[in-house]
PDB file of C-alpha atoms and ligand atoms in Angstrom:
ATOM      1  CA  UNK A   1      84.704 133.323 109.469  1.00  0.00           C
ATOM      2  CA  UNK A   2      87.958 131.828 108.282  1.00  0.00           C
ATOM      3  CA  UNK A   3      89.633 133.046 111.451  1.00  0.00           C
ATOM      4  CA  UNK A   4      86.933 131.373 113.596  1.00  0.00           C
ATOM      5  CA  UNK A   5      86.879 128.092 111.681  1.00  0.00           C
ATOM      6  CA  UNK A   6      90.697 127.871 111.736  1.00  0.00           C
ATOM      7  CA  UNK A   7      90.591 128.398 115.497  1.00  0.00           C
ATOM      8  CA  UNK A   8      87.841 125.808 116.091  1.00  0.00           C
ATOM      9  CA  UNK A   9      89.623 123.316 113.849  1.00  0.00           C
ATOM     10  CA  UNK A  10      92.813 123.718 115.880  1.00  0.00           C
ATOM     11  CA  UNK A  11      91.245 123.823 119.357  1.00  0.00           C
ATOM     12  CA  UNK A  12      88.412 121.296 118.990  1.00  0.00           C
ATOM     13  CA  UNK A  13      89.517 119.255 115.972  1.00  0.00           C
ATOM     14  CA  UNK A  14      86.360 120.183 114.022  1.00  0.00           C
ATOM     15  CA  UNK A  15      86.383 119.918 110.254  1.00  0.00           C
ATOM     16  CA  UNK A  16      84.218 122.487 108.507  1.00  0.00           C
ATOM     17  CA  UNK A  17      82.605 121.623 105.193  1.00  0.00           C
ATOM     18  CA  UNK A  18      81.644 124.557 102.983  1.00  0.00           C
ATOM     19  CA  UNK A  19      78.774 124.372 100.501  1.00  0.00           C
ATOM     20  CA  UNK A  20      79.233 126.983  97.794  1.00  0.00           C
ATOM     21  CA  UNK A  21      76.645 128.534  95.521  1.00  0.00           C
ATOM     22  CA  UNK A  22      76.460 130.778  92.470  1.00  0.00           C
ATOM     23  CA  UNK A  23      76.988 134.490  93.014  1.00  0.00           C
ATOM     24  CA  UNK A  24      79.788 136.931  93.868  1.00  0.00           C
ATOM     25  CA  UNK A  25      80.516 134.892  97.024  1.00  0.00           C
ATOM     26  CA  UNK A  26      81.685 132.012  94.789  1.00  0.00           C
ATOM     27  CA  UNK A  27      84.965 133.959  94.832  1.00  0.00           C
ATOM     28  CA  UNK A  28      85.401 132.654  98.403  1.00  0.00           C
ATOM     29  CA  UNK A  29      86.778 129.586  96.627  1.00  0.00           C
ATOM     30  CA  UNK A  30      89.979 131.507  95.847  1.00  0.00           C
ATOM     31  CA  UNK A  31      92.890 132.678  98.015  1.00  0.00           C
ATOM     32  CA  UNK A  32      92.828 133.937 100.751  1.00  0.00           C
ATOM     33  CA  UNK A  33      89.525 132.379 101.866  1.00  0.00           C
ATOM     34  CA  UNK A  34      89.527 128.947 100.162  1.00  0.00           C
ATOM     35  CA  UNK A  35      86.204 128.118 101.780  1.00  0.00           C
ATOM     36  CA  UNK A  36      84.157 126.343  99.150  1.00  0.00           C
ATOM     37  CA  UNK A  37      84.024 122.568  98.771  1.00  0.00           C
ATOM     38  CA  UNK A  38      81.510 122.437  95.921  1.00  0.00           C
ATOM     39  CA  UNK A  39      79.753 124.727  93.459  1.00  0.00           C
ATOM     40  CA  UNK A  40      77.275 122.963  91.212  1.00  0.00           C
ATOM     41  CA  UNK A  41      74.235 125.100  90.360  1.00  0.00           C
ATOM     42  CA  UNK A  42      71.966 127.674  91.978  1.00  0.00           C
ATOM     43  CA  UNK A  43      70.655 126.330  95.303  1.00  0.00           C
ATOM     44  CA  UNK A  44      73.115 123.428  95.512  1.00  0.00           C
ATOM     45  CA  UNK A  45      74.942 124.965  98.503  1.00  0.00           C
ATOM     46  CA  UNK A  46      72.089 124.195 100.926  1.00  0.00           C
ATOM     47  CA  UNK A  47      70.764 121.342  98.761  1.00  0.00           C
ATOM     48  CA  UNK A  48      73.893 119.207  98.810  1.00  0.00           C
ATOM     49  CA  UNK A  49      74.530 120.089 102.481  1.00  0.00           C
ATOM     50  CA  UNK A  50      71.181 118.360 103.207  1.00  0.00           C
ATOM     51  CA  UNK A  51      72.531 115.177 101.638  1.00  0.00           C
ATOM     52  CA  UNK A  52      75.993 115.544 103.211  1.00  0.00           C
ATOM     53  CA  UNK A  53      74.407 115.732 106.658  1.00  0.00           C
ATOM     54  CA  UNK A  54      73.344 112.090 106.280  1.00  0.00           C
ATOM     55  CA  UNK A  55      76.889 110.789 105.949  1.00  0.00           C
ATOM     56  CA  UNK A  56      79.147 113.020 108.040  1.00  0.00           C
ATOM     57  CA  UNK A  57      80.234 112.533 111.648  1.00  0.00           C
ATOM     58  CA  UNK A  58      78.104 115.328 113.153  1.00  0.00           C
ATOM     59  CA  UNK A  59      80.309 115.619 116.261  1.00  0.00           C
ATOM     60  CA  UNK A  60      83.498 116.275 114.324  1.00  0.00           C
ATOM     61  CA  UNK A  61      82.257 117.691 111.027  1.00  0.00           C
ATOM     62  CA  UNK A  62      80.097 120.813 110.656  1.00  0.00           C
ATOM     63  CA  UNK A  63      78.296 122.080 107.581  1.00  0.00           C
ATOM     64  CA  UNK A  64      78.214 125.681 106.411  1.00  0.00           C
ATOM     65  CA  UNK A  65      76.223 126.583 103.294  1.00  0.00           C
ATOM     66  CA  UNK A  66      76.522 129.938 101.532  1.00  0.00           C
ATOM     67  CA  UNK A  67      73.814 131.527  99.398  1.00  0.00           C
ATOM     68  CA  UNK A  68      72.944 134.992  98.018  1.00  0.00           C
ATOM     69  CA  UNK A  69      69.471 136.511  98.358  1.00  0.00           C
ATOM     70  CA  UNK A  70      68.687 136.251  94.640  1.00  0.00           C
ATOM     71  CA  UNK A  71      69.759 132.606  94.495  1.00  0.00           C
ATOM     72  CA  UNK A  72      67.795 131.984  97.689  1.00  0.00           C
ATOM     73  CA  UNK A  73      64.559 133.083  96.022  1.00  0.00           C
ATOM     74  CA  UNK A  74      65.389 131.151  92.871  1.00  0.00           C
ATOM     75  CA  UNK A  75      66.127 127.775  94.439  1.00  0.00           C
ATOM     76  CA  UNK A  76      67.283 128.113  98.059  1.00  0.00           C
ATOM     77  CA  UNK A  77      63.876 128.072  99.747  1.00  0.00           C
ATOM     78  CA  UNK A  78      63.112 124.426  98.998  1.00  0.00           C
ATOM     79  CA  UNK A  79      66.363 122.962 100.462  1.00  0.00           C
ATOM     80  CA  UNK A  80      65.994 125.300 103.462  1.00  0.00           C
ATOM     81  CA  UNK A  81      62.492 123.913 104.120  1.00  0.00           C
ATOM     82  CA  UNK A  82      63.904 120.397 103.838  1.00  0.00           C
ATOM     83  CA  UNK A  83      66.629 121.235 106.382  1.00  0.00           C
ATOM     84  CA  UNK A  84      64.030 122.696 108.772  1.00  0.00           C
ATOM     85  CA  UNK A  85      61.722 119.689 108.408  1.00  0.00           C
ATOM     86  CA  UNK A  86      64.551 117.220 109.136  1.00  0.00           C
ATOM     87  CA  UNK A  87      66.224 119.438 111.771  1.00  0.00           C
ATOM     88  CA  UNK A  88      69.546 119.161 109.970  1.00  0.00           C
ATOM     89  CA  UNK A  89      72.654 120.521 111.662  1.00  0.00           C
ATOM     90  CA  UNK A  90      73.955 123.271 109.410  1.00  0.00           C
ATOM     91  CA  UNK A  91      74.682 126.976 109.372  1.00  0.00           C
ATOM     92  CA  UNK A  92      73.358 128.852 106.373  1.00  0.00           C
ATOM     93  CA  UNK A  93      74.976 132.176 105.541  1.00  0.00           C
ATOM     94  CA  UNK A  94      72.705 134.361 103.404  1.00  0.00           C
ATOM     95  CA  UNK A  95      74.275 137.373 101.707  1.00  0.00           C
ATOM     96  CA  UNK A  96      71.408 139.858 101.592  1.00  0.00           C
ATOM     97  CA  UNK A  97      72.943 142.498  99.291  1.00  0.00           C
ATOM     98  CA  UNK A  98      69.542 143.425  97.783  1.00  0.00           C
ATOM     99  CA  UNK A  99      70.606 142.711  94.172  1.00  0.00           C
ATOM    100  CA  UNK A 100      71.477 139.949  91.719  1.00  0.00           C
ATOM    101  CA  UNK A 101      74.954 141.382  91.630  1.00  0.00           C
ATOM    102  CA  UNK A 102      77.008 138.841  89.705  1.00  0.00           C
ATOM    103  CA  UNK A 103      75.005 139.004  86.504  1.00  0.00           C
ATOM    104  CA  UNK A 104      74.729 142.801  86.418  1.00  0.00           C
ATOM    105  CA  UNK A 105      72.614 144.013  89.330  1.00  0.00           C
ATOM    106  CA  UNK A 106      69.183 142.900  88.232  1.00  0.00           C
ATOM    107  CA  UNK A 107      66.564 143.405  90.935  1.00  0.00           C
ATOM    108  CA  UNK A 108      64.892 140.451  92.668  1.00  0.00           C
ATOM    109  CA  UNK A 109      61.643 140.116  94.559  1.00  0.00           C
ATOM    110  CA  UNK A 110      63.100 141.589  97.773  1.00  0.00           C
ATOM    111  CA  UNK A 111      65.097 144.459  96.238  1.00  0.00           C
ATOM    112  CA  UNK A 112      63.719 147.544  98.014  1.00  0.00           C
ATOM    113  CA  UNK A 113      61.372 149.248  95.575  1.00  0.00           C
ATOM    114  CA  UNK A 114      62.887 152.694  96.274  1.00  0.00           C
ATOM    115  CA  UNK A 115      66.225 151.380  94.925  1.00  0.00           C
ATOM    116  CA  UNK A 116      64.802 150.514  91.536  1.00  0.00           C
ATOM    117  CA  UNK A 117      62.827 153.664  90.883  1.00  0.00           C
ATOM    118  CA  UNK A 118      65.816 155.105  88.969  1.00  0.00           C
ATOM    119  CA  UNK A 119      65.453 152.354  86.381  1.00  0.00           C
ATOM    120  CA  UNK A 120      62.117 153.809  85.328  1.00  0.00           C
ATOM    121  CA  UNK A 121      60.618 150.404  84.549  1.00  0.00           C
ATOM    122  CA  UNK A 122      57.128 151.166  85.759  1.00  0.00           C
ATOM    123  CA  UNK A 123      55.707 147.646  85.867  1.00  0.00           C
ATOM    124  CA  UNK A 124      58.584 146.502  88.096  1.00  0.00           C
ATOM    125  CA  UNK A 125      58.421 149.495  90.411  1.00  0.00           C
ATOM    126  CA  UNK A 126      54.693 148.962  90.824  1.00  0.00           C
ATOM    127  CA  UNK A 127      55.124 145.252  91.623  1.00  0.00           C
ATOM    128  CA  UNK A 128      54.738 144.652  95.323  1.00  0.00           C
ATOM    129  CA  UNK A 129      57.984 142.873  96.220  1.00  0.00           C
ATOM    130  CA  UNK A 130      58.548 141.622  99.750  1.00  0.00           C
ATOM    131  CA  UNK A 131      60.766 142.216 102.747  1.00  0.00           C
ATOM    132  CA  UNK A 132      63.478 139.576 102.959  1.00  0.00           C
ATOM    133  CA  UNK A 133      63.802 139.651 106.738  1.00  0.00           C
ATOM    134  CA  UNK A 134      60.023 139.602 107.332  1.00  0.00           C
ATOM    135  CA  UNK A 135      59.876 136.592 105.021  1.00  0.00           C
ATOM    136  CA  UNK A 136      62.524 134.722 107.056  1.00  0.00           C
ATOM    137  CA  UNK A 137      60.960 135.761 110.356  1.00  0.00           C
ATOM    138  CA  UNK A 138      57.688 134.209 109.249  1.00  0.00           C
ATOM    139  CA  UNK A 139      59.414 130.807 109.348  1.00  0.00           C
ATOM    140  CA  UNK A 140      59.803 131.072 113.167  1.00  0.00           C
ATOM    141  CA  UNK A 141      63.342 129.682 113.109  1.00  0.00           C
ATOM    142  CA  UNK A 142      65.050 128.996 116.440  1.00  0.00           C
ATOM    143  CA  UNK A 143      68.270 130.616 115.374  1.00  0.00           C
ATOM    144  CA  UNK A 144      67.990 133.517 112.941  1.00  0.00           C
ATOM    145  CA  UNK A 145      70.630 136.228 113.217  1.00  0.00           C
ATOM    146  CA  UNK A 146      70.694 139.373 111.080  1.00  0.00           C
ATOM    147  CA  UNK A 147      73.855 141.459 111.048  1.00  0.00           C
ATOM    148  CA  UNK A 148      75.718 144.005 108.913  1.00  0.00           C
ATOM    149  CA  UNK A 149      78.737 143.264 106.749  1.00  0.00           C
ATOM    150  CA  UNK A 150      81.232 145.789 108.096  1.00  0.00           C
ATOM    151  CA  UNK A 151      81.668 145.059 111.807  1.00  0.00           C
ATOM    152  CA  UNK A 152      84.302 142.321 111.798  1.00  0.00           C
ATOM    153  CA  UNK A 153      84.461 141.916 115.604  1.00  0.00           C
ATOM    154  CA  UNK A 154      80.708 141.407 115.775  1.00  0.00           C
ATOM    155  CA  UNK A 155      80.791 138.926 112.903  1.00  0.00           C
ATOM    156  CA  UNK A 156      83.585 137.002 114.623  1.00  0.00           C
ATOM    157  CA  UNK A 157      81.527 136.807 117.836  1.00  0.00           C
ATOM    158  CA  UNK A 158      78.448 135.611 115.944  1.00  0.00           C
ATOM    159  CA  UNK A 159      80.397 132.915 114.079  1.00  0.00           C
ATOM    160  CA  UNK A 160      82.118 131.726 117.281  1.00  0.00           C
ATOM    161  CA  UNK A 161      78.729 131.349 118.987  1.00  0.00           C
ATOM    162  CA  UNK A 162      76.879 129.788 116.094  1.00  0.00           C
ATOM    163  CA  UNK A 163      78.947 127.564 113.821  1.00  0.00           C
ATOM    164  CA  UNK A 164      78.927 124.531 116.125  1.00  0.00           C
ATOM    165  CA  UNK A 165      75.256 124.862 117.191  1.00  0.00           C
ATOM    166  CA  UNK A 166      72.884 122.009 116.419  1.00  0.00           C
ATOM    167  CA  UNK A 167      69.848 122.458 114.176  1.00  0.00           C
ATOM    168  CA  UNK A 168      69.395 124.980 111.371  1.00  0.00           C
ATOM    169  CA  UNK A 169      71.215 128.259 112.057  1.00  0.00           C
ATOM    170  CA  UNK A 170      70.690 131.147 109.691  1.00  0.00           C
ATOM    171  CA  UNK A 171      72.983 134.145 109.630  1.00  0.00           C
ATOM    172  CA  UNK A 172      71.891 136.924 107.294  1.00  0.00           C
ATOM    173  CA  UNK A 173      74.638 139.375 106.358  1.00  0.00           C
ATOM    174  CA  UNK A 174      72.652 142.420 105.382  1.00  0.00           C
ATOM    175  CA  UNK A 175      74.198 145.343 103.506  1.00  0.00           C
ATOM    176  CA  UNK A 176      73.532 146.605 100.013  1.00  0.00           C
ATOM    177  CA  UNK A 177      76.066 145.597  97.332  1.00  0.00           C
ATOM    178  CA  UNK A 178      78.731 148.293  97.580  1.00  0.00           C
ATOM    179  CA  UNK A 179      79.106 148.703  93.802  1.00  0.00           C
ATOM    180  CA  UNK A 180      75.416 149.327  93.240  1.00  0.00           C
ATOM    181  CA  UNK A 181      75.107 151.514  96.318  1.00  0.00           C
ATOM    182  CA  UNK A 182      77.987 153.648  95.062  1.00  0.00           C
ATOM    183  CA  UNK A 183      76.292 154.056  91.673  1.00  0.00           C
ATOM    184  CA  UNK A 184      72.951 154.857  93.265  1.00  0.00           C
ATOM    185  CA  UNK A 185      74.407 157.432  95.644  1.00  0.00           C
ATOM    186  CA  UNK A 186      76.357 159.047  92.787  1.00  0.00           C
ATOM    187  CA  UNK A 187      73.112 159.484  90.843  1.00  0.00           C
ATOM    188  CA  UNK A 188      71.364 160.975  93.852  1.00  0.00           C
ATOM    189  CA  UNK A 189      74.315 163.278  94.598  1.00  0.00           C
ATOM    190  CA  UNK A 190      74.392 164.524  91.012  1.00  0.00           C
ATOM    191  CA  UNK A 191      70.692 165.326  91.172  1.00  0.00           C
ATOM    192  CA  UNK A 192      70.969 167.188  94.466  1.00  0.00           C
ATOM    193  CA  UNK A 193      74.163 169.033  93.413  1.00  0.00           C
ATOM    194  CA  UNK A 194      75.725 168.247  96.784  1.00  0.00           C
ATOM    195  CA  UNK A 195      79.463 167.906  97.340  1.00  0.00           C
ATOM    196  CA  UNK A 196      80.811 165.239  99.647  1.00  0.00           C
ATOM    197  CA  UNK A 197      84.156 164.832 101.357  1.00  0.00           C
ATOM    198  CA  UNK A 198      86.669 162.711  99.468  1.00  0.00           C
ATOM    199  CA  UNK A 199      88.094 159.899 101.590  1.00  0.00           C
ATOM    200  CA  UNK A 200      91.290 157.977 100.869  1.00  0.00           C
ATOM    201  CA  UNK A 201      92.896 155.042 102.632  1.00  0.00           C
ATOM    202  CA  UNK A 202      96.636 154.543 102.231  1.00  0.00           C
ATOM    203  CA  UNK A 203      99.213 152.128 103.598  1.00  0.00           C
ATOM    204  CA  UNK A 204     102.239 153.758 105.207  1.00  0.00           C
ATOM    205  CA  UNK A 205     105.749 153.043 103.883  1.00  0.00           C
ATOM    206  CA  UNK A 206     106.590 151.757 107.374  1.00  0.00           C
ATOM    207  CA  UNK A 207     104.286 148.737 106.771  1.00  0.00           C
ATOM    208  CA  UNK A 208     106.042 145.593 108.005  1.00  0.00           C
ATOM    209  CA  UNK A 209     104.166 143.345 105.510  1.00  0.00           C
ATOM    210  CA  UNK A 210     102.694 141.050 108.135  1.00  0.00           C
ATOM    211  CA  UNK A 211     100.053 140.160 105.523  1.00  0.00           C
ATOM    212  CA  UNK A 212      97.138 140.425 107.967  1.00  0.00           C
ATOM    213  CA  UNK A 213      95.181 142.773 105.635  1.00  0.00           C
ATOM    214  CA  UNK A 214      95.563 140.462 102.639  1.00  0.00           C
ATOM    215  CA  UNK A 215      95.198 137.124 104.459  1.00  0.00           C
ATOM    216  CA  UNK A 216      92.420 138.066 106.859  1.00  0.00           C
ATOM    217  CA  UNK A 217      90.448 140.755 105.082  1.00  0.00           C
ATOM    218  CA  UNK A 218      90.874 139.724 101.479  1.00  0.00           C
ATOM    219  CA  UNK A 219      89.690 143.139 100.307  1.00  0.00           C
ATOM    220  CA  UNK A 220      90.228 143.325  96.514  1.00  0.00           C
ATOM    221  CA  UNK A 221      91.512 146.906  96.852  1.00  0.00           C
ATOM    222  CA  UNK A 222      94.541 145.837  98.907  1.00  0.00           C
ATOM    223  CA  UNK A 223      97.418 144.681  96.732  1.00  0.00           C
ATOM    224  CA  UNK A 224     101.115 143.965  96.873  1.00  0.00           C
ATOM    225  CA  UNK A 225     103.531 144.768  94.032  1.00  0.00           C
ATOM    226  CA  UNK A 226     107.263 144.435  93.504  1.00  0.00           C
ATOM    227  CA  UNK A 227     108.990 147.770  92.938  1.00  0.00           C
ATOM    228  CA  UNK A 228     112.577 148.822  92.251  1.00  0.00           C
ATOM    229  CA  UNK A 229     114.099 150.935  95.025  1.00  0.00           C
ATOM    230  CA  UNK A 230     117.324 152.948  94.804  1.00  0.00           C
ATOM    231  CA  UNK A 231     119.748 151.790  97.476  1.00  0.00           C
ATOM    232  CA  UNK A 232     122.483 154.407  97.086  1.00  0.00           C
ATOM    233  CA  UNK A 233     123.500 157.426  95.075  1.00  0.00           C
ATOM    234  CA  UNK A 234     124.945 155.444  92.182  1.00  0.00           C
ATOM    235  CA  UNK A 235     121.443 154.318  91.341  1.00  0.00           C
ATOM    236  CA  UNK A 236     121.839 150.730  92.360  1.00  0.00           C
ATOM    237  CA  UNK A 237     118.424 149.116  92.485  1.00  0.00           C
ATOM    238  CA  UNK A 238     116.947 146.445  94.675  1.00  0.00           C
ATOM    239  CA  UNK A 239     113.545 144.793  94.444  1.00  0.00           C
ATOM    240  CA  UNK A 240     111.127 145.428  97.281  1.00  0.00           C
ATOM    241  CA  UNK A 241     107.545 144.386  98.009  1.00  0.00           C
ATOM    242  CA  UNK A 242     105.146 147.289  98.499  1.00  0.00           C
ATOM    243  CA  UNK A 243     101.608 147.015  99.862  1.00  0.00           C
ATOM    244  CA  UNK A 244      99.118 149.579  98.569  1.00  0.00           C
ATOM    245  CA  UNK A 245      95.409 150.350  98.350  1.00  0.00           C
ATOM    246  CA  UNK A 246      94.108 150.603  94.813  1.00  0.00           C
ATOM    247  CA  UNK A 247      92.054 153.797  94.673  1.00  0.00           C
ATOM    248  CA  UNK A 248      89.982 152.509  91.766  1.00  0.00           C
ATOM    249  CA  UNK A 249      88.771 149.548  93.810  1.00  0.00           C
ATOM    250  CA  UNK A 250      88.480 151.100  97.261  1.00  0.00           C
ATOM    251  CA  UNK A 251      84.939 152.279  98.112  1.00  0.00           C
ATOM    252  CA  UNK A 252      85.497 154.659 101.029  1.00  0.00           C
ATOM    253  CA  UNK A 253      82.112 156.339 100.663  1.00  0.00           C
ATOM    254  CA  UNK A 254      80.441 152.988 101.432  1.00  0.00           C
ATOM    255  CA  UNK A 255      82.912 150.930 103.488  1.00  0.00           C
ATOM    256  CA  UNK A 256      83.763 152.411 106.882  1.00  0.00           C
ATOM    257  CA  UNK A 257      87.452 151.507 106.436  1.00  0.00           C
ATOM    258  CA  UNK A 258      87.574 148.096 108.068  1.00  0.00           C
ATOM    259  CA  UNK A 259      91.128 147.642 106.764  1.00  0.00           C
ATOM    260  CA  UNK A 260      92.187 150.260 109.294  1.00  0.00           C
ATOM    261  CA  UNK A 261      90.925 148.051 112.134  1.00  0.00           C
ATOM    262  CA  UNK A 262      92.437 144.894 110.666  1.00  0.00           C
ATOM    263  CA  UNK A 263      96.008 146.276 110.501  1.00  0.00           C
ATOM    264  CA  UNK A 264      97.576 145.268 113.836  1.00  0.00           C
ATOM    265  CA  UNK A 265     100.193 148.033 113.581  1.00  0.00           C
ATOM    266  CA  UNK A 266      98.050 151.017 112.586  1.00  0.00           C
ATOM    267  CA  UNK A 267      99.805 151.431 109.249  1.00  0.00           C
ATOM    268  CA  UNK A 268      96.609 152.145 107.325  1.00  0.00           C
ATOM    269  CA  UNK A 269      95.677 155.820 107.304  1.00  0.00           C
ATOM    270  CA  UNK A 270      92.486 157.634 106.479  1.00  0.00           C
ATOM    271  CA  UNK A 271      92.672 161.029 104.753  1.00  0.00           C
ATOM    272  CA  UNK A 272      89.653 163.258 104.270  1.00  0.00           C
ATOM    273  CA  UNK A 273      89.634 166.039 101.704  1.00  0.00           C
ATOM    274  CA  UNK A 274      86.864 168.575 102.059  1.00  0.00           C
ATOM    275  CA  UNK A 275      85.737 169.714  98.554  1.00  0.00           C
ATOM    276  CA  UNK A 276      84.975 173.243  99.842  1.00  0.00           C
ATOM    277  CA  UNK A 277      88.533 173.632 101.120  1.00  0.00           C
ATOM    278  CA  UNK A 278      89.963 172.147  97.916  1.00  0.00           C
ATOM    279  CA  UNK A 279      88.190 174.742  95.753  1.00  0.00           C
TER     280      UNK A 279
HETATM  281  C1  TPP B   1      69.825 128.259  86.432  1.00  0.00           C
HETATM  282  C2  TPP B   1      70.666 129.523  86.387  1.00  0.00           C
HETATM  283  N1  TPP B   1      70.095 130.680  85.985  1.00  0.00           N
HETATM  284  C3  TPP B   1      70.835 131.835  85.961  1.00  0.00           C
HETATM  285  C4  TPP B   1      72.154 131.806  86.319  1.00  0.00           C
HETATM  286  C5  TPP B   1      72.972 133.103  86.249  1.00  0.00           C
HETATM  287  N2  TPP B   1      73.336 133.551  87.578  1.00  0.00           N
HETATM  288  C6  TPP B   1      74.628 133.451  88.026  1.00  0.00           C
HETATM  289  S1  TPP B   1      74.785 134.002  89.595  1.00  0.00           S
HETATM  290  C7  TPP B   1      73.158 134.421  89.678  1.00  0.00           C
HETATM  291  C8  TPP B   1      72.562 135.025  90.928  1.00  0.00           C
HETATM  292  C9  TPP B   1      73.499 135.825  91.783  1.00  0.00           C
HETATM  293  O1  TPP B   1      72.781 136.528  92.774  1.00  0.00           O
HETATM  294  P1  TPP B   1      72.975 136.285  94.315  1.00  0.00           P
HETATM  295  O2  TPP B   1      72.875 134.858  94.643  1.00  0.00           O
HETATM  296  O3  TPP B   1      72.059 137.193  95.073  1.00  0.00           O
HETATM  297  O4  TPP B   1      74.490 136.696  94.579  1.00  0.00           O
HETATM  298  P2  TPP B   1      75.271 138.080  94.299  1.00  0.00           P
HETATM  299  O5  TPP B   1      75.906 137.946  92.949  1.00  0.00           O
HETATM  300  O6  TPP B   1      74.290 139.190  94.417  1.00  0.00           O
HETATM  301  O7  TPP B   1      76.310 138.116  95.380  1.00  0.00           O
HETATM  302  C10 TPP B   1      72.498 134.131  88.483  1.00  0.00           C
HETATM  303  C11 TPP B   1      71.059 134.401  88.240  1.00  0.00           C
HETATM  304  C12 TPP B   1      72.719 130.558  86.742  1.00  0.00           C
HETATM  305  N3  TPP B   1      73.974 130.485  87.132  1.00  0.00           N
HETATM  306  N4  TPP B   1      71.941 129.452  86.751  1.00  0.00           N
END
């Protein structure tokens, strides 16, 4: 999205205004995204965007409001209905990760019931819940797009097409929170006694440090550190920047390795270790 908004700002002189909300996506406030202009309380992303729409120059300024699915059910529905009623020009990005991730992965009304059966809390499993997408579809919106989180080219195309559209545009980014999915799959794997391939992503020493992976992807597993490198036999040292993928943060069993596609020079490698062969 940052790539698209930077481009539209440069080519068409549009200023994008970003309404933030409370959830993991509040981190979009920080480098490298820096895409949040306010964070007040749950629901205030769409809520304040409603008010902003009354005072901005709608030709040159465009509103984008972010919200997570849990926050949406808590206090995002009302400002959305207000935006629909008044046909306000704004794009709402809903992160449908199926959980209330930031506060510790509590379930919400649209968390798939089969995900929470491991918790063993019978009353909650038996509660009916609802389908998030069916709920949104019932609003008969003119522009509702549902997409996954891992296809960057597709996301770029959707943002390019949508962010300057008039009226209420909703883009739902639908993929389960990677941390919870990893935990859930681990539990299931342990029960079934199955062994999976181990996957690692690494950055080659030939990396030219163009910064595309850090600036454009912002994946928390990709880091840069200063290391001492020997420059000749008499152990003279010089400082050098090294880019690396932190194994503890990388989630290769969930993420399809989008960093590999982001690197313009093919310096990110995927290695697969088959547990059968390892034994
Ligand atoms: C009134 C209020 N109640 C509870 C909280 C605690 N809280 C912080 S973020 C959050 C919800 C996060 O869930 P979601 O919006 O789905 O985003 P995620 O963290 O899953 O990305 C909650 C309940 C709060 N900030 N304000």
